[in-house]
XYZ file of N, CA and C in Angstrom:
573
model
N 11.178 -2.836 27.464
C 10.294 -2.746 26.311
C 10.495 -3.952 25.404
N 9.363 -4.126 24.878
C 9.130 -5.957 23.980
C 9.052 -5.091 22.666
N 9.480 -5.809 21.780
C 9.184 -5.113 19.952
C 8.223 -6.754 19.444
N 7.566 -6.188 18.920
C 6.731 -6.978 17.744
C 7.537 -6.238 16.784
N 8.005 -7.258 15.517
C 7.995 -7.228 14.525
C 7.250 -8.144 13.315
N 6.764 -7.231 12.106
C 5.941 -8.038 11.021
C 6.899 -8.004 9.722
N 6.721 -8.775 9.338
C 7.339 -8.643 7.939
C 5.982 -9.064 6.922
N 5.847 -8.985 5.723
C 5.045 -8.575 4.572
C 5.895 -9.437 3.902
N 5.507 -10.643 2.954
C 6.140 -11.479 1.481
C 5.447 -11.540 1.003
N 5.651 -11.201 -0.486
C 5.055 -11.947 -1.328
C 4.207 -10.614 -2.662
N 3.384 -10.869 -2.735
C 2.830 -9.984 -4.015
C 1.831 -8.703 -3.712
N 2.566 -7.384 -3.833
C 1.702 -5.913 -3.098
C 0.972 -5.530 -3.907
N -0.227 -4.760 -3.415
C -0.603 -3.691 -4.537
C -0.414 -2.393 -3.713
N -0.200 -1.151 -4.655
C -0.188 0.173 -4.191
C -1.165 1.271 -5.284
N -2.001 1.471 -4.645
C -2.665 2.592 -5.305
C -2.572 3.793 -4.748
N -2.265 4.932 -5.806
C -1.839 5.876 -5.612
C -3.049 6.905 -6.291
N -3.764 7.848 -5.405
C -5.000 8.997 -5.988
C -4.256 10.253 -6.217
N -4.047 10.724 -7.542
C -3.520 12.248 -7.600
C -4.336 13.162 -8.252
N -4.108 14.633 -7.252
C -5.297 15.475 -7.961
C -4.402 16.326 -8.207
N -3.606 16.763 -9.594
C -3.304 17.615 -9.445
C -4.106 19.528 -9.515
N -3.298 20.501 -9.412
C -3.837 22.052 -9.001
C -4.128 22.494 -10.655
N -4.921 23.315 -10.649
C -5.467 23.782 -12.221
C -4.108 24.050 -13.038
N -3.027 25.207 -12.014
C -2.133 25.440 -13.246
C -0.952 24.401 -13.421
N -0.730 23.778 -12.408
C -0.126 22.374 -12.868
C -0.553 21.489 -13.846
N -2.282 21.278 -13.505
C -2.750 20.667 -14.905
C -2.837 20.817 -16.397
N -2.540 22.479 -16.533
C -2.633 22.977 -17.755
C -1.388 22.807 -18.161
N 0.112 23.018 -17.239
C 1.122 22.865 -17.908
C 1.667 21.308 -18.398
N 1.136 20.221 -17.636
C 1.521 18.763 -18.181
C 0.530 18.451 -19.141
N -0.099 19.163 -19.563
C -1.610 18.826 -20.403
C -0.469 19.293 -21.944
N -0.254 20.614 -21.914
C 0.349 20.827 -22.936
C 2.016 20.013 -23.078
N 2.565 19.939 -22.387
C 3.986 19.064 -22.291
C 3.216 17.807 -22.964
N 1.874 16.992 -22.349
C 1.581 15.654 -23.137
C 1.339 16.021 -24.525
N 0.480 16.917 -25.116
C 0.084 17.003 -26.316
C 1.525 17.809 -27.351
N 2.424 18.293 -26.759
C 3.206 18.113 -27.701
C 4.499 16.716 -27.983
N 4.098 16.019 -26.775
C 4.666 14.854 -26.886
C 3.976 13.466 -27.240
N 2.425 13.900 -27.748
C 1.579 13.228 -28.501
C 1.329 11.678 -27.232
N 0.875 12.272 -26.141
C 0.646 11.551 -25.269
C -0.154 11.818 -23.800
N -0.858 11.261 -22.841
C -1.704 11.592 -22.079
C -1.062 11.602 -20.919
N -1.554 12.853 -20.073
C -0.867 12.818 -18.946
C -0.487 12.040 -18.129
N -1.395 10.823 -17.853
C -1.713 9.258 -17.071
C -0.215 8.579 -17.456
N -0.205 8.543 -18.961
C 1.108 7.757 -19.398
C 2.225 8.510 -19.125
N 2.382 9.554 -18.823
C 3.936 10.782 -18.228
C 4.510 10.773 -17.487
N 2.725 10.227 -16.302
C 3.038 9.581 -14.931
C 3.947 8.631 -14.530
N 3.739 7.645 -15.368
C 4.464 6.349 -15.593
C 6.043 6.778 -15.728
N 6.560 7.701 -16.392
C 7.901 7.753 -17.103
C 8.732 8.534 -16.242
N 9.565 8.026 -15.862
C 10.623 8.575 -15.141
C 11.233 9.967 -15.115
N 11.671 9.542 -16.643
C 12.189 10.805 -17.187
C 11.333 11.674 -17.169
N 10.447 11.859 -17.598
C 9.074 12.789 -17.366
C 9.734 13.940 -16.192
N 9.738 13.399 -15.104
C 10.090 14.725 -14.291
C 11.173 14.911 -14.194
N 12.000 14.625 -14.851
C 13.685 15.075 -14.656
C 13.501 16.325 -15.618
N 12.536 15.732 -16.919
C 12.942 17.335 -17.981
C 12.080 18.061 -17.476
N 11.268 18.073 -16.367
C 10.439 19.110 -15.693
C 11.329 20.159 -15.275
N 12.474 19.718 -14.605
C 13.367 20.137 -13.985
C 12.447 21.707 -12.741
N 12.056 20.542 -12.037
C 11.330 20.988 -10.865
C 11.687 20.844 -9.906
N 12.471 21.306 -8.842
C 12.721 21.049 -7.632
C 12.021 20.912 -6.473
N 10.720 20.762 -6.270
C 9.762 20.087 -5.967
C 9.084 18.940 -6.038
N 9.162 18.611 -7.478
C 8.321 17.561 -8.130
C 9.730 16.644 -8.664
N 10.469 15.693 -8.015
C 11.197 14.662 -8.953
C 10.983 13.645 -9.229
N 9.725 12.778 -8.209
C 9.459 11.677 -8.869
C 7.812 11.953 -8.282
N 6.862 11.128 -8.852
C 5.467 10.699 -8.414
C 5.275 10.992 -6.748
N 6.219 10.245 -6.219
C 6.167 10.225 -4.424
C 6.095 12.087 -4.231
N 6.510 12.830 -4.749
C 6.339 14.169 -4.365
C 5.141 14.836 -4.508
N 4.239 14.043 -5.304
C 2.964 14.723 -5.700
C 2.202 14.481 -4.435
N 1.179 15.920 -4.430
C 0.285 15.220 -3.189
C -1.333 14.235 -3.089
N -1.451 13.568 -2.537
C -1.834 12.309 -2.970
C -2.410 11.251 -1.905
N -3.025 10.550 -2.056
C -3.951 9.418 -1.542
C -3.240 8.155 -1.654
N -2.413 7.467 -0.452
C -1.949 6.060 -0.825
C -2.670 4.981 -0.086
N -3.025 3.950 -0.846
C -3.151 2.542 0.211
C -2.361 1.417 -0.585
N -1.751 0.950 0.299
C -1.280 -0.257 -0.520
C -1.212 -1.313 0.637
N -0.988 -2.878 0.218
C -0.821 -3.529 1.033
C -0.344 -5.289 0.157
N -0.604 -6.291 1.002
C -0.677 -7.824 0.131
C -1.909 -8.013 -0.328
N -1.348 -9.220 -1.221
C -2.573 -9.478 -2.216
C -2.919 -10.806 -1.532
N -3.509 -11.532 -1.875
C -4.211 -12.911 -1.558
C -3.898 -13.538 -2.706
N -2.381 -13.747 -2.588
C -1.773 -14.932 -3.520
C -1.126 -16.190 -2.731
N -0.838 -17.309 -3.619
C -0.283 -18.199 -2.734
C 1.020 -17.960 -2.296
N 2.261 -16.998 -2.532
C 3.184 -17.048 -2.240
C 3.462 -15.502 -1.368
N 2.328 -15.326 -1.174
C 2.705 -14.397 0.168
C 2.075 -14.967 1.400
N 2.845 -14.262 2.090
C 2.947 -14.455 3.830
C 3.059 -13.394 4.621
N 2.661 -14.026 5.966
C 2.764 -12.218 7.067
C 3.725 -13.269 8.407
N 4.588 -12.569 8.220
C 5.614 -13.326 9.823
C 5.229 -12.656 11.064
N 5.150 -13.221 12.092
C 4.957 -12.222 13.161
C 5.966 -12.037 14.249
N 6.884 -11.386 14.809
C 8.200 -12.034 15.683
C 7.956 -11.160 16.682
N 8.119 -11.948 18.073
C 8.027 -10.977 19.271
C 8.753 -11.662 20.179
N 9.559 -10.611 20.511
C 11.297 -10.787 21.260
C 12.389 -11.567 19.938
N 12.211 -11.230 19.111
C 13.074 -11.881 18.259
C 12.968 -13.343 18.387
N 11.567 -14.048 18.157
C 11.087 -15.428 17.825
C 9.859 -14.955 17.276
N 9.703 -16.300 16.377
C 8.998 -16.383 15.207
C 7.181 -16.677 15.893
N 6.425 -15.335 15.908
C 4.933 -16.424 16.741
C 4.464 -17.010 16.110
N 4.179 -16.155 15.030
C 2.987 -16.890 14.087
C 3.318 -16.500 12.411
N 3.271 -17.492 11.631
C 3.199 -17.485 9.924
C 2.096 -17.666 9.178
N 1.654 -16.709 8.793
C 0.027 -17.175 8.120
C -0.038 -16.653 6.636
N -1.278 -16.805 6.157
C -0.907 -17.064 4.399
C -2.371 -15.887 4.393
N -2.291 -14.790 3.009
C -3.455 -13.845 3.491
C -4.895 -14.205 3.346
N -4.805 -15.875 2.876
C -6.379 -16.468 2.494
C -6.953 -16.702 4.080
N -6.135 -16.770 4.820
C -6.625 -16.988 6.629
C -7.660 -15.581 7.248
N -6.886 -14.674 6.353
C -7.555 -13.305 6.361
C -8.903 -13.066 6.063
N -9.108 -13.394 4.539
C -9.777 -13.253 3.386
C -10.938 -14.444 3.656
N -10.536 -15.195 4.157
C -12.000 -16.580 3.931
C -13.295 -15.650 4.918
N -14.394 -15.278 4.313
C -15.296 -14.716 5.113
C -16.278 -16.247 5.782
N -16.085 -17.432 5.486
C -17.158 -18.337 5.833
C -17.083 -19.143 6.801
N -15.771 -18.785 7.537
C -15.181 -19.066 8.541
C -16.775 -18.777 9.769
N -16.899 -20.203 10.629
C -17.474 -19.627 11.572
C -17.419 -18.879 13.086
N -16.178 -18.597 13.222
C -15.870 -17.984 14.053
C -14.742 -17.384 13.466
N -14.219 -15.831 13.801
C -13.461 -15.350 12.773
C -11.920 -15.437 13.578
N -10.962 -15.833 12.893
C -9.550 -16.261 13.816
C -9.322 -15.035 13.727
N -8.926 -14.090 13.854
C -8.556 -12.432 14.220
C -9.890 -11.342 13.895
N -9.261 -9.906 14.115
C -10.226 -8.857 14.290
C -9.657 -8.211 12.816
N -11.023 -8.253 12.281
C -10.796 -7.755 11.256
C -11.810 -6.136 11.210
N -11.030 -5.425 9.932
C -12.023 -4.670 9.879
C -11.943 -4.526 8.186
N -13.200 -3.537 7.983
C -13.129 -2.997 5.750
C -12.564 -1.461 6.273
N -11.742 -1.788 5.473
C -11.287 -0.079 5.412
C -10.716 0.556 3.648
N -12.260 1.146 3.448
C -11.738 1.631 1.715
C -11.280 3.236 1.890
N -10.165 3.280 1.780
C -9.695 5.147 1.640
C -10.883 5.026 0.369
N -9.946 4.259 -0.604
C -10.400 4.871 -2.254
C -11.510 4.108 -2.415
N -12.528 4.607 -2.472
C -13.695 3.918 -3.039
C -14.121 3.855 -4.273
N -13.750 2.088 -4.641
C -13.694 1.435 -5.727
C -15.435 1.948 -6.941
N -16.204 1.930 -6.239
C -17.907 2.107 -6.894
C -17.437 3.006 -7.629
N -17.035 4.452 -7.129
C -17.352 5.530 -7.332
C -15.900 6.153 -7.448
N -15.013 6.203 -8.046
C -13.648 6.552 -8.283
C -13.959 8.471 -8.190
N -12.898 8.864 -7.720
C -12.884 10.335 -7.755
C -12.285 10.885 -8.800
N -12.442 12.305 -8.865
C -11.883 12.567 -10.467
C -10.155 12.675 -9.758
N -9.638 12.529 -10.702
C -8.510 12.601 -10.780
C -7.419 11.683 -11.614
N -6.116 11.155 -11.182
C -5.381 10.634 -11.861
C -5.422 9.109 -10.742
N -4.747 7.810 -11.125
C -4.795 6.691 -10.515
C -3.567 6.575 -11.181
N -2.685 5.852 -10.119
C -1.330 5.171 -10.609
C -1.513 3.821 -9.951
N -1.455 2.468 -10.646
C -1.468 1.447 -9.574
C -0.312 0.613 -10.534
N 0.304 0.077 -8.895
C 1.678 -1.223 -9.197
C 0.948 -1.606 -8.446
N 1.946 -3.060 -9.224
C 1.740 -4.547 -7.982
C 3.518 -4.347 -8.231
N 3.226 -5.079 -7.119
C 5.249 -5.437 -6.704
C 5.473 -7.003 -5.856
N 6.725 -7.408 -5.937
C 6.842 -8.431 -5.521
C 8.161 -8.088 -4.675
N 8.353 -9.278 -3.336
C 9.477 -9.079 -2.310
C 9.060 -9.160 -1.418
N 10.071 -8.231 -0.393
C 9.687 -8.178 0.833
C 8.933 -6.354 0.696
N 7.880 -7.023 1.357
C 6.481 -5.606 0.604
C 6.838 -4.405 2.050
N 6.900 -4.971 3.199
C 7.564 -3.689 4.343
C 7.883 -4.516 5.858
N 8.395 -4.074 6.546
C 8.767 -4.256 7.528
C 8.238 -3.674 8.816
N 7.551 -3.683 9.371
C 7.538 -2.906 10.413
C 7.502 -3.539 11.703
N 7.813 -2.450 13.074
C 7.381 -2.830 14.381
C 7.521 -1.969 15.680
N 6.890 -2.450 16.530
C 5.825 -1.382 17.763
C 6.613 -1.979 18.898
N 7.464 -1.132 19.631
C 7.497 -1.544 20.957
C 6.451 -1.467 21.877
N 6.416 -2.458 22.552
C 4.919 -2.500 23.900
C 5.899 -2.928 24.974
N 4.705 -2.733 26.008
C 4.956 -2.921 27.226
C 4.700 -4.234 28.341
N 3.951 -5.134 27.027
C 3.420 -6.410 27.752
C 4.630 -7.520 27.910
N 4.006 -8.308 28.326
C 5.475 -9.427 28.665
C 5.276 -10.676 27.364
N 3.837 -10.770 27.569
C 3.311 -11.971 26.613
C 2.164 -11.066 25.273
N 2.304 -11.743 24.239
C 2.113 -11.292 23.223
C 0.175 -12.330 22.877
N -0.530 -10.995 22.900
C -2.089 -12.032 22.579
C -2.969 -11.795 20.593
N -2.771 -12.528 20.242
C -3.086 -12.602 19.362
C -4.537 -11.819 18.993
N -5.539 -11.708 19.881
C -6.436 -10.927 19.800
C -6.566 -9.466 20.099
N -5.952 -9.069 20.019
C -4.818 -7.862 20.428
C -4.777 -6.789 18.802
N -4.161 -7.626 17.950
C -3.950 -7.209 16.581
C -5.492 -7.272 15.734
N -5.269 -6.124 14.796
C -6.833 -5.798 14.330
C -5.906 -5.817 12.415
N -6.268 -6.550 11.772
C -6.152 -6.501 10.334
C -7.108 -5.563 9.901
N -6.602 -4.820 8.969
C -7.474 -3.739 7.488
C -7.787 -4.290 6.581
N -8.889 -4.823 6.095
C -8.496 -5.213 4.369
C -9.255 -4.122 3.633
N -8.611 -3.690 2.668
C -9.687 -2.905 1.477
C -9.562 -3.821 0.381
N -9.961 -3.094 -0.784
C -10.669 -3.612 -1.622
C -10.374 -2.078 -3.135
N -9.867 -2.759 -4.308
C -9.553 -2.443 -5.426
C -10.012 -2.859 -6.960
N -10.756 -2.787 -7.567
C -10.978 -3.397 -8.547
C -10.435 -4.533 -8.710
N -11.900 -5.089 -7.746
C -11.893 -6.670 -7.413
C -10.933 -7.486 -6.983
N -9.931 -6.610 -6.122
C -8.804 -7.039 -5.914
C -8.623 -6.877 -3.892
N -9.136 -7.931 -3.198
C -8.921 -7.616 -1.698
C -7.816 -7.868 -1.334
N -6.945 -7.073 -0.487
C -5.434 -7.013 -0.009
C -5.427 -6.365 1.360
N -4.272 -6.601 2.237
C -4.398 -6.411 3.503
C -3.791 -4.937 3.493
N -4.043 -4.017 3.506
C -3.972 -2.559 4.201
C -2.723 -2.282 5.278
N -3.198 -2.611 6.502
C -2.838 -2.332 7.104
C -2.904 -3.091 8.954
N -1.763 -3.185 9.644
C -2.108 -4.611 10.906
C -1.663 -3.069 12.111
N -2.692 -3.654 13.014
C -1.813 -2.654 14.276
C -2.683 -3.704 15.407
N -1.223 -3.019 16.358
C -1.445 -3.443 17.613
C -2.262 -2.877 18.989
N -3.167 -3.360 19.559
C -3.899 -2.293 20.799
C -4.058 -1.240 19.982
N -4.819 -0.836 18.715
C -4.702 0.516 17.955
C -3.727 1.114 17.795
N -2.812 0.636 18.134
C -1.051 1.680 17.859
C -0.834 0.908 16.463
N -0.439 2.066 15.573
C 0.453 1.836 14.265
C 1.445 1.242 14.635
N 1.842 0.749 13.754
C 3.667 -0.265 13.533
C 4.249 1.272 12.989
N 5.563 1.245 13.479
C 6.398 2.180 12.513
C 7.621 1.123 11.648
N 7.551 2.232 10.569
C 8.143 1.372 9.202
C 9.771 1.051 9.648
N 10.131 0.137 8.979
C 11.337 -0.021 8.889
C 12.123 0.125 7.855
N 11.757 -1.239 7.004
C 12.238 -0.683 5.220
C 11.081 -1.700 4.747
N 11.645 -1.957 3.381
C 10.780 -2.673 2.267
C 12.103 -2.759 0.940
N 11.668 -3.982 0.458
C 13.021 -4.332 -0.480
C 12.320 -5.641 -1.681
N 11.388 -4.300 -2.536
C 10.474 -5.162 -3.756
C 11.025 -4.264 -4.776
N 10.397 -5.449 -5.773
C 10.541 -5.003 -7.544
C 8.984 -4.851 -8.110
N 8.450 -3.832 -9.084
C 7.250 -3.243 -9.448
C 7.517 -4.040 -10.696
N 6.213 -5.121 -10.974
C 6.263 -6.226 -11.892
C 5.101 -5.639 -12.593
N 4.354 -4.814 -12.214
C 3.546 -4.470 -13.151
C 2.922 -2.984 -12.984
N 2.490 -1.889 -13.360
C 2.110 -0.361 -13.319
C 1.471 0.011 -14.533
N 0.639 0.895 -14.007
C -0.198 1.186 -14.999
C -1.211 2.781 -14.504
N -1.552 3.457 -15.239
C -2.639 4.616 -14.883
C -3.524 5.189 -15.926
N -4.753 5.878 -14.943
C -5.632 6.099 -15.533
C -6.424 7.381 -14.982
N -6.926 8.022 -15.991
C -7.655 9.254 -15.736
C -8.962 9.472 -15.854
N -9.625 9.746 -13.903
C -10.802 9.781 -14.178
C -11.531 11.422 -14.153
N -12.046 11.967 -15.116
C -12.727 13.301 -15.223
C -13.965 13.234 -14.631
């Protein structure tokens, strides 16, 4: 068995869709208004669910929820590609992103979970982060590795296009780790 591995640098976004259940909503509704603040901003606060003292709910990641995240189309990110433990290919995510290209150098596809037009009701949590954004990789069975092979995701965020998600022959990558810092967060509530 051959491993592809990818690595992810450089600048992520992660959007996060939460709906929470009626009587969950009524009880952080009143926790915000006696703490003279909106549920969206509670989200944000750490502490927030520690004085919940919920054994279910300890941080955001426990809520149930809608994620996409991926790179941004900055200059200081990159996508590595390594197969057999050598380096194939290093590319920058504007190689992705240029639509005027006349012949397109990989298979791309649009893939919006969250659709930006028309936001759903609920809560939105979005970071950007910087680092190494994830790791992943797919053992196969081939000997030689074809570049047309791999199919890129990009979606699309308030005006913000970023790569989703890369797989191989349609097989997912499985994760490895990820080792970033959240440089910026923020949320918002749509009724």
């Amino acid at each position: 068995m051959q491993k592809i591995k990818i690595n992810t640098f450089g600048e992520g976004i992660e959007v996060r869709h939460l709906v929470l259940d009626d009587d969950r909503y009524q009880q952080w509704s009143e926790i915000a208004a006696r703490k003279n603040q909106k549920i969206s901003d509670l989200l944000l606060d750490p502490f927030f669910f520690h004085q919940l003292k919920d054994p279910n709910v300890r941080s955001i990641t426990d809520l149930n929820s809608k994620l996409i995240s991926g790179i941004l189309d900055r200059p200081k990110s990159q996508i590595e590609i390594w197969f057999n433990r050598h380096k194939v290919l290093k590319l920058k995510p504007n190689e992705l992103f240029n639509e005027m290209l006349l012949f397109p150098l990989f298979q791309i596809e649009k893939d919006n979970i969250i659709k930006d037009k028309s936001l759903e009701k609920g809560f939105y949590v979005i970071q950007k982060t910087m680092g190494l954004l994830n790791s992943v990789q797919l053992k196969v069975d081939c000997r030689n590795l074809n570049l047309d092979d791999f199919t890129f995701s990009l979606s699309e965020f308030q005006d913000e296009q970023f790569l989703s998600q890369i797989m191989y022959q349609k097989k997912h990558f499985d994760f490895i780790k990820s080792d970033n810092v959240i440089t910026y967060q923020t949320s918002l509530e749509i009724t």
